[in-house]
Amino acid sequence: MSETHILAGFHAVQARLRHHPESIKEVYFDQKRRDKRMQQLVDRAQSAGAELVPLSADALNDLAKGMRHQGVVALATPSPLAVTMDEVLDVLDEPALLLILDGVTDPHNLGACLRTADAAGVHAVIAPKDRAVGLNATVRRVACGAAETVPYITVTNLARTMRALKERDVWLVGTSDQAEGDLHSIDARRAMAWVMGAEGEGMRRLTQETCDELVSIPMAGTVESLNVSVASAICLYETVRQRKR
């Protein structure tokens, strides 16, 4: 059990079955559900060789530990995504697009960031091992399958990793409301990483100093800042816009 983690909800389980079916070991499902969606998932899990276990709703609630599970919970081994930056960068045939999250601790924010990263074609999300949320079951549920498709790489020393990226010609762009230029002023067609700070505190000083460039997100209203997942989406899709132009 120590080498497995919990996937809760249709999106998370279906995504894993689609991309890495061999990693699913057991699927627990609501024994009273007979609808088409559940039957398709059960059939797919059975084809993947997973052990199928019908349970009561109360038993599923206990297994999911309070997470919204929609009647399905799976136990799976870690998916075989890249675990180092070299593994990511060495196989790219296009300019890298990375997302660096400095100390995001809210699992809902991380899940939303991963979901956006998947949609925008991000090659990897990088975060420090300490002072940051990991890929727990809540993150996987909120990510709606993106935790199974986007490498989430945790590093011991974020500033050192950023310097290593610079040595590989990856341009590091951080966001700051004090920056003179805005996000539309950069050339996002080159290999680059967007660097985002934690909820409330923003980027740590060393992280900010290690960036190659700082830009602001135009704000026309009265609020001072945006949620990190929203800010990430805005910046990533500026890159998408430029690269598709």
Short mmCIF file of N, CA and C in Angstrom, two decimals, residues 1 19 23 26 54-55 66 71 74 80 88 99 122 138 151 165 170 172-173 202 209 211 218 222 238 241 244:
data_model
loop_
_atom_site.label_atom_id
_atom_site.label_comp_id
_atom_site.label_asym_id
_atom_site.label_seq_id
_atom_site.Cartn_x
_atom_site.Cartn_y
_atom_site.Cartn_z
N MET A 1 0.82 -1.21 0.00
CA MET A 1 0.00 0.00 0.00
C MET A 1 0.86 1.26 0.00
N HIS A 19 -3.94 6.74 -20.15
CA HIS A 19 -2.52 6.98 -20.42
C HIS A 19 -1.59 5.90 -19.86
N SER A 23 -0.71 0.91 -14.49
CA SER A 23 -0.42 1.39 -13.14
C SER A 23 -1.62 1.26 -12.19
N GLU A 26 -6.19 -1.51 -8.33
CA GLU A 26 -7.52 -1.85 -7.82
C GLU A 26 -8.47 -0.69 -8.10
N PRO A 54 -16.62 -3.91 -5.80
CA PRO A 54 -17.82 -3.11 -5.53
C PRO A 54 -17.92 -2.81 -4.04
N LEU A 55 -18.26 -1.56 -3.70
CA LEU A 55 -18.37 -1.15 -2.31
C LEU A 55 -19.61 -0.31 -2.10
N GLY A 66 -12.72 11.66 2.56
CA GLY A 66 -13.37 12.96 2.50
C GLY A 66 -13.35 13.63 1.14
N GLY A 71 -18.30 8.08 -6.80
CA GLY A 71 -18.60 6.65 -6.85
C GLY A 71 -17.47 5.78 -7.36
N ALA A 74 -9.60 4.57 -7.09
CA ALA A 74 -8.63 3.59 -7.57
C ALA A 74 -7.34 3.69 -6.77
N PRO A 80 4.52 6.76 -14.94
CA PRO A 80 5.90 6.92 -15.42
C PRO A 80 6.13 8.19 -16.23
N VAL A 88 12.98 15.87 -19.59
CA VAL A 88 12.01 16.67 -20.35
C VAL A 88 12.68 17.37 -21.52
N LEU A 99 6.44 25.74 -16.44
CA LEU A 99 5.78 26.53 -15.40
C LEU A 99 6.47 26.23 -14.08
N VAL A 122 2.15 22.78 -21.76
CA VAL A 122 3.36 22.93 -20.94
C VAL A 122 4.09 21.59 -20.86
N THR A 138 -6.38 15.26 -3.67
CA THR A 138 -7.16 16.45 -4.00
C THR A 138 -6.62 17.14 -5.24
N PRO A 151 4.33 16.28 -16.45
CA PRO A 151 5.33 15.97 -15.42
C PRO A 151 5.35 17.06 -14.34
N LEU A 165 18.49 25.76 -15.73
CA LEU A 165 17.65 26.00 -16.91
C LEU A 165 18.22 27.14 -17.75
N VAL A 170 17.00 28.45 -21.39
CA VAL A 170 15.58 28.64 -21.07
C VAL A 170 15.45 29.99 -20.38
N LEU A 172 13.78 32.77 -18.16
CA LEU A 172 12.92 32.71 -16.98
C LEU A 172 12.21 34.05 -16.79
N VAL A 173 10.90 34.01 -16.85
CA VAL A 173 10.09 35.22 -16.75
C VAL A 173 9.17 35.12 -15.54
N GLY A 202 3.73 35.68 -2.79
CA GLY A 202 4.44 35.86 -4.04
C GLY A 202 5.74 35.08 -4.07
N GLU A 209 15.10 37.14 -7.90
CA GLU A 209 16.39 37.62 -8.37
C GLU A 209 16.99 36.70 -9.43
N CYS A 211 15.26 35.22 -11.80
CA CYS A 211 14.55 35.38 -13.07
C CYS A 211 15.36 36.25 -14.03
N PRO A 218 -1.50 43.23 -16.64
CA PRO A 218 -2.31 44.45 -16.59
C PRO A 218 -3.55 44.27 -15.71
N THR A 222 -9.89 47.11 -9.16
CA THR A 222 -9.45 47.53 -7.84
C THR A 222 -8.70 46.45 -7.07
N GLU A 238 -0.68 33.63 -23.16
CA GLU A 238 0.04 34.63 -23.95
C GLU A 238 1.11 33.92 -24.78
N ARG A 241 -0.65 32.15 -27.60
CA ARG A 241 -1.07 33.12 -28.63
C ARG A 241 0.10 33.47 -29.54
N LYS A 244 1.29 30.49 -31.83
CA LYS A 244 0.36 30.11 -32.90
C LYS A 244 0.22 31.20 -33.96
#
